[in-house]
CSV table of C-alpha atoms and ligand atoms in Angstrom, one decimal:
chain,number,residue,atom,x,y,z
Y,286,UNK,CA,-73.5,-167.6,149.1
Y,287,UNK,CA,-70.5,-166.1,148.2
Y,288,UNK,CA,-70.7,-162.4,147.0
Y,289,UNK,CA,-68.8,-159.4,146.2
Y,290,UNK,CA,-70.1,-156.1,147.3
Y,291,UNK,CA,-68.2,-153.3,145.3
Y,292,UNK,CA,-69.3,-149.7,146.9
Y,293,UNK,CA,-68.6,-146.3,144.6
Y,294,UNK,CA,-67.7,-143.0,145.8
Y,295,UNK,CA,-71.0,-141.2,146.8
Y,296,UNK,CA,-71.6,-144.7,148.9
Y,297,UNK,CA,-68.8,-144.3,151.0
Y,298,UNK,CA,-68.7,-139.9,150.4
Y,299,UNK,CA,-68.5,-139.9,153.8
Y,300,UNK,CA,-67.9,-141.3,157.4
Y,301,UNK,CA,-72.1,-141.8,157.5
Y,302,UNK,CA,-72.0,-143.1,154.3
Y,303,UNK,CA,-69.5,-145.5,155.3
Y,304,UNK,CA,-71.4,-146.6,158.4
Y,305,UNK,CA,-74.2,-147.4,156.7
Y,306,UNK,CA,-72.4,-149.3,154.1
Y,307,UNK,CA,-71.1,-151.2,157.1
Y,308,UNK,CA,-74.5,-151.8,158.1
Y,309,UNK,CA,-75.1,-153.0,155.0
Y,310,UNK,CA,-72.3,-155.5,154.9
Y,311,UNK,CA,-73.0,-156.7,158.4
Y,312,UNK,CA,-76.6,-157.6,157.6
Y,313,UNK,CA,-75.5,-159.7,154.0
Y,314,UNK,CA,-72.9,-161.3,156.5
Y,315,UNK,CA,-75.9,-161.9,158.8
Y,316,UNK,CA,-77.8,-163.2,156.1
Y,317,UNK,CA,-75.0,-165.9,156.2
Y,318,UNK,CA,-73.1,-164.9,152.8
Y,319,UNK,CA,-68.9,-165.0,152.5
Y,320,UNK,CA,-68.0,-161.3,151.3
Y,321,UNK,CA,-65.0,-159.7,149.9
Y,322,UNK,CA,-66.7,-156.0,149.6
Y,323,UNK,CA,-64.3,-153.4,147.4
Y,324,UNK,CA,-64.6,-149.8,147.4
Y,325,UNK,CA,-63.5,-146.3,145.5
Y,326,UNK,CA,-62.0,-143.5,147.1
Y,327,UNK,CA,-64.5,-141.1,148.7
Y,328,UNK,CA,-66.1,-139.3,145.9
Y,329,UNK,CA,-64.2,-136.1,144.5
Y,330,UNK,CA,-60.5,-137.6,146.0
Y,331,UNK,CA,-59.6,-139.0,143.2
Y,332,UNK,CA,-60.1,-135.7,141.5
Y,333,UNK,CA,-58.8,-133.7,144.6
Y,334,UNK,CA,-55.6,-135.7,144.2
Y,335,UNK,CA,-54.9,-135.1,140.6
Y,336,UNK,CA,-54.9,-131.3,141.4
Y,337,UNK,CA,-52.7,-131.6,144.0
Y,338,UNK,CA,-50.0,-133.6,141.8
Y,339,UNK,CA,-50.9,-130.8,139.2
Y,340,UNK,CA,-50.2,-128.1,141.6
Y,341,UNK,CA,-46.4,-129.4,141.3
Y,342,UNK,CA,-46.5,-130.1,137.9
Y,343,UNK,CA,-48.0,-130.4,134.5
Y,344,UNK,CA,-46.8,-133.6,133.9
Y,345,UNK,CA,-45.8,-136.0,136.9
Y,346,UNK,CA,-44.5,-139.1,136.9
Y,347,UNK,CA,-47.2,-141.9,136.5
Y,348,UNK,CA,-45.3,-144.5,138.8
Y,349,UNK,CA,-45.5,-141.1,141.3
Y,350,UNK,CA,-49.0,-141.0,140.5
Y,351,UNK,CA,-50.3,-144.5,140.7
Y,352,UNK,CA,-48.8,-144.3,144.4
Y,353,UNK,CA,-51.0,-141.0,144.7
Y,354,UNK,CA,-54.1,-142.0,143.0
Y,355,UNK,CA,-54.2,-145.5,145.2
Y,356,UNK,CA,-54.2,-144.1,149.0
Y,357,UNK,CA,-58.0,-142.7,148.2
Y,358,UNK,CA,-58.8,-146.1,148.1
Y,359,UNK,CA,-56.6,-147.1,150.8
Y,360,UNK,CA,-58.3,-144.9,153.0
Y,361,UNK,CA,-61.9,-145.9,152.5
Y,362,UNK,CA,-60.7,-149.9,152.6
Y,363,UNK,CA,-59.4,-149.6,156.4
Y,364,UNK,CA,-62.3,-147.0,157.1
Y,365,UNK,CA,-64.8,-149.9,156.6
Y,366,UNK,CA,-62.9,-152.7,158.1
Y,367,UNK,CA,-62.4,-150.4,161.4
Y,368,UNK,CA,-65.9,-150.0,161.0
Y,369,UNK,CA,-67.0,-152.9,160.7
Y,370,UNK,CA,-64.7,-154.6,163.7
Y,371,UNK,CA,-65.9,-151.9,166.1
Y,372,UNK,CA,-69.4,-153.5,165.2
Y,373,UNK,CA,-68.3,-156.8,166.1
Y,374,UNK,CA,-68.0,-158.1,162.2
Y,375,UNK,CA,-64.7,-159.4,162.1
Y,376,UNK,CA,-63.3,-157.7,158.8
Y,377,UNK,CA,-59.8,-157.0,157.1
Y,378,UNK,CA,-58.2,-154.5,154.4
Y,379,UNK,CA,-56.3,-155.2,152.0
Y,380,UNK,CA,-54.4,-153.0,149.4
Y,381,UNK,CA,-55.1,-154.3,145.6
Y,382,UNK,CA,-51.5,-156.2,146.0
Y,383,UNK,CA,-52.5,-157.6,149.0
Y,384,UNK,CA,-55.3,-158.9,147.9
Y,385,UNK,CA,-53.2,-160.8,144.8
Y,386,UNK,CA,-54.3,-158.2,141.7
Y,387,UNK,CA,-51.0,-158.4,139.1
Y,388,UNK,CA,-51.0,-156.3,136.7
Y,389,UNK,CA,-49.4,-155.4,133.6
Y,390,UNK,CA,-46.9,-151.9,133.8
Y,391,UNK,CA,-48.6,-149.3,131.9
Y,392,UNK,CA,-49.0,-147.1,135.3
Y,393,UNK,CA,-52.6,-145.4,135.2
Y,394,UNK,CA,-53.4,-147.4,132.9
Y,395,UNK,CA,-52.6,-150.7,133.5
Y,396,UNK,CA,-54.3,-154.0,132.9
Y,397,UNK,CA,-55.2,-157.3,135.1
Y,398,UNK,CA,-53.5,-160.3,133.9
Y,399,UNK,CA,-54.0,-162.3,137.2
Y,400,UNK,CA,-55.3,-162.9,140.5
Y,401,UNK,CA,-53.3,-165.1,143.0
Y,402,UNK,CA,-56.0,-165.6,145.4
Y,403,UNK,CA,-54.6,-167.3,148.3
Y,404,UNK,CA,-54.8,-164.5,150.4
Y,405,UNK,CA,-58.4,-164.1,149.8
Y,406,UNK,CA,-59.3,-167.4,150.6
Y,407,UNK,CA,-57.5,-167.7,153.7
Y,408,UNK,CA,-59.3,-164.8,155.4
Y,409,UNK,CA,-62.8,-165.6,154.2
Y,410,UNK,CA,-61.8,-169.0,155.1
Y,411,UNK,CA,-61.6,-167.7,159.0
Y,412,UNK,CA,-64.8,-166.0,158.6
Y,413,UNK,CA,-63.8,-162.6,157.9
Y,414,UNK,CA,-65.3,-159.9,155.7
Y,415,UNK,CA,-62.2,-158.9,153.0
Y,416,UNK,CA,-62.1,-155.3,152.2
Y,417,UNK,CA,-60.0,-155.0,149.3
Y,418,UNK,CA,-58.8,-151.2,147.7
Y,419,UNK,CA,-60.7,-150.9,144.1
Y,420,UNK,CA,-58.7,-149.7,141.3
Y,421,UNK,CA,-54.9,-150.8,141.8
Y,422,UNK,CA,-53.0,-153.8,141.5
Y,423,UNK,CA,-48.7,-154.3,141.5
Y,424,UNK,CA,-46.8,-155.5,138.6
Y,425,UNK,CA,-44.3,-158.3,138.5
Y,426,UNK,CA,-42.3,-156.3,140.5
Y,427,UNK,CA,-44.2,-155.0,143.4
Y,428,UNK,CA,-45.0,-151.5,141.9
Y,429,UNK,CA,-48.2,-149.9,142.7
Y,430,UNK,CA,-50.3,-149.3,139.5
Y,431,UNK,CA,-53.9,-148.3,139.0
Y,432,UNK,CA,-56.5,-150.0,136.4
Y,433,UNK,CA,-57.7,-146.5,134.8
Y,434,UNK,CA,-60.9,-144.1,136.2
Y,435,UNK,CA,-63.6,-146.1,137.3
Y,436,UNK,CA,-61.4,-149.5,137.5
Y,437,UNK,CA,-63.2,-150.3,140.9
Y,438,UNK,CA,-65.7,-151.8,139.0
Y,439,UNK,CA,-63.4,-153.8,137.0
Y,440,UNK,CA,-61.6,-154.6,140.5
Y,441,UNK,CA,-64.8,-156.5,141.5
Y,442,UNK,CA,-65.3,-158.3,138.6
Y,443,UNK,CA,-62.7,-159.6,138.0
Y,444,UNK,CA,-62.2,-160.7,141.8
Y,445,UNK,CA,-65.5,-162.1,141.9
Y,446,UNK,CA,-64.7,-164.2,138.6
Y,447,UNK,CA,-61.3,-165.1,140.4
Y,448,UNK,CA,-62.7,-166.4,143.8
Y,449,UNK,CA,-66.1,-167.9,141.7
Y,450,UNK,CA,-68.4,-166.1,143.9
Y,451,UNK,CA,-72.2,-166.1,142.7
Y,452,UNK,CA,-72.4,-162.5,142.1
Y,453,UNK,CA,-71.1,-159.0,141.8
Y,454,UNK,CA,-73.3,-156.4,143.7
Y,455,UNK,CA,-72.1,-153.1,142.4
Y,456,UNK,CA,-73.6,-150.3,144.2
Y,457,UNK,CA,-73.8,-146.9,143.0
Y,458,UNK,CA,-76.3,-143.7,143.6
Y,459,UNK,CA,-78.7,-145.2,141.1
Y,460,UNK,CA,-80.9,-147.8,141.7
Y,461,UNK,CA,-80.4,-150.1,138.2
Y,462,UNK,CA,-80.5,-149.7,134.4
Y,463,UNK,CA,-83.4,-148.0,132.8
Y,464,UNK,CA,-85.1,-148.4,129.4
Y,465,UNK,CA,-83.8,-144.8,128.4
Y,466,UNK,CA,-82.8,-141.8,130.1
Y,467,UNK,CA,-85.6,-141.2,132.6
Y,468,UNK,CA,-84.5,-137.1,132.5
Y,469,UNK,CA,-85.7,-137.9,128.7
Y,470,UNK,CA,-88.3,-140.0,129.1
Y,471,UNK,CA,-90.2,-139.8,132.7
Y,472,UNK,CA,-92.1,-143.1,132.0
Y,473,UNK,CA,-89.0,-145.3,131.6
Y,474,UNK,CA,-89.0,-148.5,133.6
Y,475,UNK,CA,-86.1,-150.0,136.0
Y,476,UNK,CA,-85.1,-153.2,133.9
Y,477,UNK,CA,-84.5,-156.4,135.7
Y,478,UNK,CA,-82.3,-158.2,133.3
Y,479,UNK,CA,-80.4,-157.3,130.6
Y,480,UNK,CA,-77.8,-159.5,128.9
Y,481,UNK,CA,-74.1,-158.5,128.9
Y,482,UNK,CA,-74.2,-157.8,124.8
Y,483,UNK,CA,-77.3,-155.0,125.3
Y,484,UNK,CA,-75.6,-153.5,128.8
Y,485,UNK,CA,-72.5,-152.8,126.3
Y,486,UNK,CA,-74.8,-151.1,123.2
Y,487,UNK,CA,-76.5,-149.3,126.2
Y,488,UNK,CA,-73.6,-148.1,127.7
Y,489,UNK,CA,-74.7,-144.3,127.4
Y,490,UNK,CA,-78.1,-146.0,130.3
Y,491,UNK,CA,-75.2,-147.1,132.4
Y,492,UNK,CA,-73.0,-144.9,132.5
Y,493,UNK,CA,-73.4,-143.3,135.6
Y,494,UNK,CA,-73.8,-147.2,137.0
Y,495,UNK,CA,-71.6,-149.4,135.5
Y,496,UNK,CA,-67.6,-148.8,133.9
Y,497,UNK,CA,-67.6,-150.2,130.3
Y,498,UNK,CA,-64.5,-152.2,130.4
Y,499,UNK,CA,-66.0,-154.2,133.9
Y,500,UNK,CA,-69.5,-155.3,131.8
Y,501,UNK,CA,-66.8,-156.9,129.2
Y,502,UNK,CA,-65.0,-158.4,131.9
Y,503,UNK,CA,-67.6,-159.8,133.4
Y,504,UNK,CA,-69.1,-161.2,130.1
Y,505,UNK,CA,-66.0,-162.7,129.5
Y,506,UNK,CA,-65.7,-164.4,132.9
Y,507,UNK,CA,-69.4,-165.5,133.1
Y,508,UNK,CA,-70.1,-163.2,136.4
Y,509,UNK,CA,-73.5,-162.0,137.5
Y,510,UNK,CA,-73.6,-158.8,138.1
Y,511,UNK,CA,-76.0,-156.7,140.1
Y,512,UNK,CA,-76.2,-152.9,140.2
Y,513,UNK,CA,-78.1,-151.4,142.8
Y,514,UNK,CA,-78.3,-148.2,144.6
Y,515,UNK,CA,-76.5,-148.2,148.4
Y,516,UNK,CA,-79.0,-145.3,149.1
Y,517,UNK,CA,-82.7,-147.4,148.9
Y,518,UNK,CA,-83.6,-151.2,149.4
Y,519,UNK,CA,-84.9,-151.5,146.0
Y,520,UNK,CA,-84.2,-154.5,143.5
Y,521,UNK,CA,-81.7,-153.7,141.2
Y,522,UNK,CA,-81.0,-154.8,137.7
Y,523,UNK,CA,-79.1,-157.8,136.9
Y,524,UNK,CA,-76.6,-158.0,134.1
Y,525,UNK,CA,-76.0,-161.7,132.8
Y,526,UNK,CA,-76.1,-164.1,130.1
Y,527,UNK,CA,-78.9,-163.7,127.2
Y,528,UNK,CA,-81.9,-166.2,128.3
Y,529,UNK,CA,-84.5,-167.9,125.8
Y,530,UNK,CA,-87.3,-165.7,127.5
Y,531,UNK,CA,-85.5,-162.7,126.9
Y,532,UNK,CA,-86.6,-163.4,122.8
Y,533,UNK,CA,-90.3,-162.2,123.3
Y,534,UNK,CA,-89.3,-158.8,124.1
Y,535,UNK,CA,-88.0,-156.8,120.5
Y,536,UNK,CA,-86.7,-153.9,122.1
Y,537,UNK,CA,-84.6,-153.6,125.7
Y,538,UNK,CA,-83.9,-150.1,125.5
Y,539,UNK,CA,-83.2,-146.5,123.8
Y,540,UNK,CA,-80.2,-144.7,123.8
Y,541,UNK,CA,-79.7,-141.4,122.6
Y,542,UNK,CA,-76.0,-139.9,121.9
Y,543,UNK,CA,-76.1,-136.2,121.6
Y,544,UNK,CA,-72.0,-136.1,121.4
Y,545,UNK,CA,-71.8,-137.2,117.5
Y,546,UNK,CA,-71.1,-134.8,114.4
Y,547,UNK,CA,-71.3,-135.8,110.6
Y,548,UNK,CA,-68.7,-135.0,108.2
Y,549,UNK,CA,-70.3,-135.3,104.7
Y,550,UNK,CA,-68.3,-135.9,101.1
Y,551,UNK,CA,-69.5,-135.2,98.1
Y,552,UNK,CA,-68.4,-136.0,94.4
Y,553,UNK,CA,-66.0,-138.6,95.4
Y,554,UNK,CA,-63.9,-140.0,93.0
Y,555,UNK,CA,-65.4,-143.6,92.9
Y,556,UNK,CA,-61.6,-145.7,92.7
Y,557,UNK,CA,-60.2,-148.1,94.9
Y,558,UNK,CA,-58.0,-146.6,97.8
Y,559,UNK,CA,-59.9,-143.7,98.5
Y,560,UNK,CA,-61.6,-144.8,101.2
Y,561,UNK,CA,-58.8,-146.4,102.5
Y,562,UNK,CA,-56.3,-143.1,102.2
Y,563,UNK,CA,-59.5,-140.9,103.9
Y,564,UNK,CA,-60.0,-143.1,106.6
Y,565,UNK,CA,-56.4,-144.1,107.5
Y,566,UNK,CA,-55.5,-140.4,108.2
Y,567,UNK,CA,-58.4,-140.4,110.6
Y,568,UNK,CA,-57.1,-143.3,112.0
Y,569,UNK,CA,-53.6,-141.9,112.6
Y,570,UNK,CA,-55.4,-139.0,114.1
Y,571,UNK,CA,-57.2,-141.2,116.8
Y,572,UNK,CA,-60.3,-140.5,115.6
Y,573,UNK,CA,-63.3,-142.5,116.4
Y,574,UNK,CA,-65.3,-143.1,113.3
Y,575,UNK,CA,-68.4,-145.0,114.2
Y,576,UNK,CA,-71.6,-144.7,111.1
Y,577,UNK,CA,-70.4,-144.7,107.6
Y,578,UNK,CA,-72.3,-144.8,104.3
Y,579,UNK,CA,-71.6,-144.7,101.1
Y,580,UNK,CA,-74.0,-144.4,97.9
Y,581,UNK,CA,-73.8,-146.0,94.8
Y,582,UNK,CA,-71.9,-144.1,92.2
Y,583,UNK,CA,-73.3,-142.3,89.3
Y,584,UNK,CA,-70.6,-140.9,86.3
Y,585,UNK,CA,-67.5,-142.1,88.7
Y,586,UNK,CA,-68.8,-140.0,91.2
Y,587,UNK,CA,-70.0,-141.2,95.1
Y,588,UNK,CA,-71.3,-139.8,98.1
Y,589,UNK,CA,-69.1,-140.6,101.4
Y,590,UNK,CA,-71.2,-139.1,104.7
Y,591,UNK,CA,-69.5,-140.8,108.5
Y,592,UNK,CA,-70.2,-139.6,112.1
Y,593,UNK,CA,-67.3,-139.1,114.6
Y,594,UNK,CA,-67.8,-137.9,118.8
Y,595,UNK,CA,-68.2,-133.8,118.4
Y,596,UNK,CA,-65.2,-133.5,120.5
Y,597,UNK,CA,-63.2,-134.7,117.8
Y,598,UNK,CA,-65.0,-133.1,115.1
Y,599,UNK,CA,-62.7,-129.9,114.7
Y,600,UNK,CA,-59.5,-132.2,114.3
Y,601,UNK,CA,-61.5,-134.6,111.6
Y,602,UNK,CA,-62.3,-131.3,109.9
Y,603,UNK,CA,-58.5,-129.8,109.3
Y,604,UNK,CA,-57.5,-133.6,108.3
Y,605,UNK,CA,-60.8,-133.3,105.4
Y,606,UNK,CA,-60.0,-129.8,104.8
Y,607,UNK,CA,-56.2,-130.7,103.5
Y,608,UNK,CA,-57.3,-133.5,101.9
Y,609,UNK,CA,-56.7,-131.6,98.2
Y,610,UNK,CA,-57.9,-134.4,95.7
Y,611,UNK,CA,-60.5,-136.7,94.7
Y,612,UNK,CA,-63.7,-135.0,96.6
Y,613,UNK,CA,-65.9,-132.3,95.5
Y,614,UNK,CA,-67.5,-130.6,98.4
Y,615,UNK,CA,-67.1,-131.4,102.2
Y,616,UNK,CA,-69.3,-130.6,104.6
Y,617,UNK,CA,-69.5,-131.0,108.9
Y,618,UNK,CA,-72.5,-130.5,111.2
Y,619,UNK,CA,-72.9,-130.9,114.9
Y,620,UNK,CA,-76.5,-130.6,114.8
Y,621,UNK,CA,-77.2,-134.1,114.9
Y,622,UNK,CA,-77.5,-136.9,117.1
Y,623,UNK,CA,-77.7,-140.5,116.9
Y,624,UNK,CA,-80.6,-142.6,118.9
Y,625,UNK,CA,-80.3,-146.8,119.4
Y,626,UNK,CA,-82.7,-149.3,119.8
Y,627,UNK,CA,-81.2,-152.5,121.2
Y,628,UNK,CA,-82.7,-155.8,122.2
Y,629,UNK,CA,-81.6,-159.9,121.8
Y,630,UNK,CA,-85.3,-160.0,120.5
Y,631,UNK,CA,-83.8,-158.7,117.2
Y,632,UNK,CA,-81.9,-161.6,116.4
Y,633,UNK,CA,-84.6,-163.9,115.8
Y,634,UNK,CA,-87.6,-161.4,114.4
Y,635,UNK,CA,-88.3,-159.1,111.5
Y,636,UNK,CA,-89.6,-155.8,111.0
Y,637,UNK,CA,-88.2,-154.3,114.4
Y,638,UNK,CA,-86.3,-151.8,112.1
Y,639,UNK,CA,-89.5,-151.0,109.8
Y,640,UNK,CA,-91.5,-150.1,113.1
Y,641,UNK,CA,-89.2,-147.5,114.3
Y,642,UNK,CA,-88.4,-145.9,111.0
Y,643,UNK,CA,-92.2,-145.5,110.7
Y,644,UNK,CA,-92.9,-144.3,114.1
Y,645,UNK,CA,-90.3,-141.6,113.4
Y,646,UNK,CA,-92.3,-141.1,109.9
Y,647,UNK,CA,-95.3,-140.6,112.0
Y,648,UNK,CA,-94.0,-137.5,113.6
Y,649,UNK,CA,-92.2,-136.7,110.8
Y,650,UNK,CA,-88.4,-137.2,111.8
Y,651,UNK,CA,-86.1,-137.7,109.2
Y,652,UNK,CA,-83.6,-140.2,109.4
Y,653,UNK,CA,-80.3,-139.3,107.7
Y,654,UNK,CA,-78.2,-142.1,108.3
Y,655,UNK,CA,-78.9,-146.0,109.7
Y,656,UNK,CA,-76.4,-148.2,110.4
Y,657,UNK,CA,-77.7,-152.0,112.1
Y,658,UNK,CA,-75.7,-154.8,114.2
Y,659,UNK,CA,-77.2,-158.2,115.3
Y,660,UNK,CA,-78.8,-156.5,117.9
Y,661,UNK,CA,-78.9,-152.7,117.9
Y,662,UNK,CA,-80.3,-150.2,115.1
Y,663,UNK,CA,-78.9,-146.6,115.2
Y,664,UNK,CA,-80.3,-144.0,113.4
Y,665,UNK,CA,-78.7,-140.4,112.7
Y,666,UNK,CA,-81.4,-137.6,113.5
Y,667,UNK,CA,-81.8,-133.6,113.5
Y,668,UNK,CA,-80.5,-132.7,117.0
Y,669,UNK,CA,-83.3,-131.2,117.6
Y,670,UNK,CA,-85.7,-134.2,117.7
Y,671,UNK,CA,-83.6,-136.1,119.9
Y,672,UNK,CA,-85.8,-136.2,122.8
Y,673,UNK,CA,-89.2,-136.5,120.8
Y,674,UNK,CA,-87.6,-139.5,119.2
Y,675,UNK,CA,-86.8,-141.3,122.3
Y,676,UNK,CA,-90.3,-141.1,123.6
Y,677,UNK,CA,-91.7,-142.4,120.5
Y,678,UNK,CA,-89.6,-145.2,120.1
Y,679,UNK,CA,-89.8,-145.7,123.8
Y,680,UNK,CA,-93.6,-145.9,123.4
Y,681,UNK,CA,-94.0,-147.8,120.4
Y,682,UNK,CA,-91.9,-150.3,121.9
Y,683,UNK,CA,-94.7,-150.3,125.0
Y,684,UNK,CA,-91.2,-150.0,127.1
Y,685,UNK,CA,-93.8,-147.7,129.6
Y,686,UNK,CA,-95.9,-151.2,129.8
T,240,LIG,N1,-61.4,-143.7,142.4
T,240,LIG,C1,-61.2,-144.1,141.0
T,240,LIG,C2,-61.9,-143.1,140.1
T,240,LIG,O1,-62.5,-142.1,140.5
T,240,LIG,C3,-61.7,-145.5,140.7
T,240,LIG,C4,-63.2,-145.7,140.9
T,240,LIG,O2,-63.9,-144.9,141.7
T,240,LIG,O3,-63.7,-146.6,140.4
T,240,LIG,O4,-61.7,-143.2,138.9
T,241,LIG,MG1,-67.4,-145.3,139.7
């Protein structure tokens, strides 16, 4: 088979870490697999490098630091292939240039728009294990850019959907994707398949696994993914298309956001635009709205209550606090937190909704605000019941089973 490995920075922390990701590679090569393996800097250089640029200035030049920020993975790319030569596994490095990633120009930022991948080919067509630097690519014009923190992942995606290869292993420090947080919930389960639609709801699960923007990708490009832990033997979780099977099961998994605030309007004036004016000066402001709810109007009057990340909360509040007209009283609380079932299962049955709204009746958690997609229900909840809801969803959903 064809595969690409892609190694994170606490799998190749340090020069042991690196050897036995060698070890690794050398036994899938032994298996009789065709790798390109990419890699991240060792964990904390990224980081380390920032500072340094920052110790010269507050504000460097991002062509200046997209040659900085790429030599971490420089390093650990030749590290391995030197390893894995001096074991006898005929390997080569490449640079994210080398290896035929073009990218657009916004410098530590920038975006993939294509993969030449001739050189690729020719080396795994002499038999030789391609180590290729995660997280950079050149523009049209040969400049060094990088894809954005975490773009290693995205690196190995969007090779492996380049070269065609039959799956993605992305290994991290944690062994898959669980049902829920297990520092919530003890009893949560590794999953072994999710679909790429519930990996993105879930993101919160995989945070610590998986970047965001490389799970899109690698919807978009139909690649398998695997994410499994460089530290234990054990299975993994695969990420992929939905599959007809994946119907009997309602619920996948629970997240819980404790990073959301409420900003609630009372006696709104109840005319067109209001809404609109409210939620465009947000918008100006970058701010992330996600809930919103309104309530039908009584005497011209409504009720307008939305969510936003916390961080953001104290600029949304000086934008609602000048807002001089049209609404009666205004109101913000942190205190809350929002908690997501998500599963394909959804799609196709009823009552999924009506079973978590009563378990959380049961215990006698009120929900303050719901908001629903094809296949995710949120629900806005007293801070404070965040982790008792989890388990009881997580339960009633026999995710323990
Ligand atoms: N080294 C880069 C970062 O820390 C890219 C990566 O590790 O994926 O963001
Ligand atoms: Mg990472």
């Amino acid at each position: 088979m064809l595969i690409v490995h892609k190694y994170g920075g606490t799998s190749v922390g340090s020069l042991e870490r690196i050897k036995s990701v060698a070890d690794r590679v050398a036994k899938a090569r032994r298996d009789g697999n065709s790798l390109v393996v990419v890699v991240s800097a060792m964990s904390g250089e990224t980081n380390k490098l920032i500072d340094f640029a920052k110790y010269f200035s507050p504000n460097p030049s991002k062509r200046e630091m997209d040659m900085l920020l790429s030599s971490g993975e420089m390093v650990t790319a030749s590290l391995l292939a030197i390893a894995l030569n001096e074991m006898g596994v005929d390997a080569v490095a490449m640079s994210g240039g080398q290896a035929g990633i073009v990218t657009d120009s916004f410098h530590t930022y920038a975006r993939i728009k294509s993969i030449d991948t001739t050189s690729i080919k020719r080396e795994l067509d002499r038999d030789r294990v391609v180590v290729v630097a995660g997280f950079q690519g050149i523009n049209r014009s040969g400049e060094i850019t990088t894809l954005g923190r975490g773009g290693s992942d995205l690196s190995a995606v969007a090779i492996a959907g380049a070269i065609g290869a039959d799956a993605c292993e992305i290994y991290s420090d944690v062994d898959g994707i669980y049902t829920t947080d297990p520092r919530v919930e003890p009893k949560a389960k590794k999953m072994s398949y999710i679909s790429y639609e519930e990996m993105l709801e879930l993101a919160s699960l995989g945070a610590k696994v998986l970047q965001n923007r490389s799970v899109e990708l690698a919807k978009k490009l139909n690649v398998k993914i695997v994410a499994k832990s460089s530290f234990s033997e054990s299975e993994g979780t695969i990420i992929g298309e939905e599959r007809e099977d994946m119907e009997a099961v309602l619920v996948s998994g629970i997240a819980l956001d404790k990073n959301q605030a409420r900003v609630s309007l009372k006696d709104v004036s109840d005319r067109p635009g209001i809404a609109a004016e409210i939620f465009t000066k947000l918008a100006e402001e970058n701010i992330n709205v996600d809930m919103i709810i309104q309530n039908a109007s009584s005497n011209g009057l409504t009720m307008l209550g939305f969510t936003v990340p916390e961080s953001e909360l104290p600029k949304a509040k000086e934008i609602i606090e000048n807002f001089d007209h049209d609404i009666g009283g205004k109101s913000f609380d942190s205190n809350i937190c929002k908690v997501s079932i998500v599963g394909v299962g959804m799609k196709s049955h009823s009552g999924v909704a009506a079973t978590a709204f009563s378990a959380l009746a049961r215990e006698n958690i009120n929900i303050e605000m719901i908001s629903t997609s094809e296949i995710k229900v949120s629900m806005v909840i007293d801070q404070k019941y965040a982790e008792l809801a989890v388990r009881t969803l997580h339960s009633v959903y026999e995710l323990d089973k």
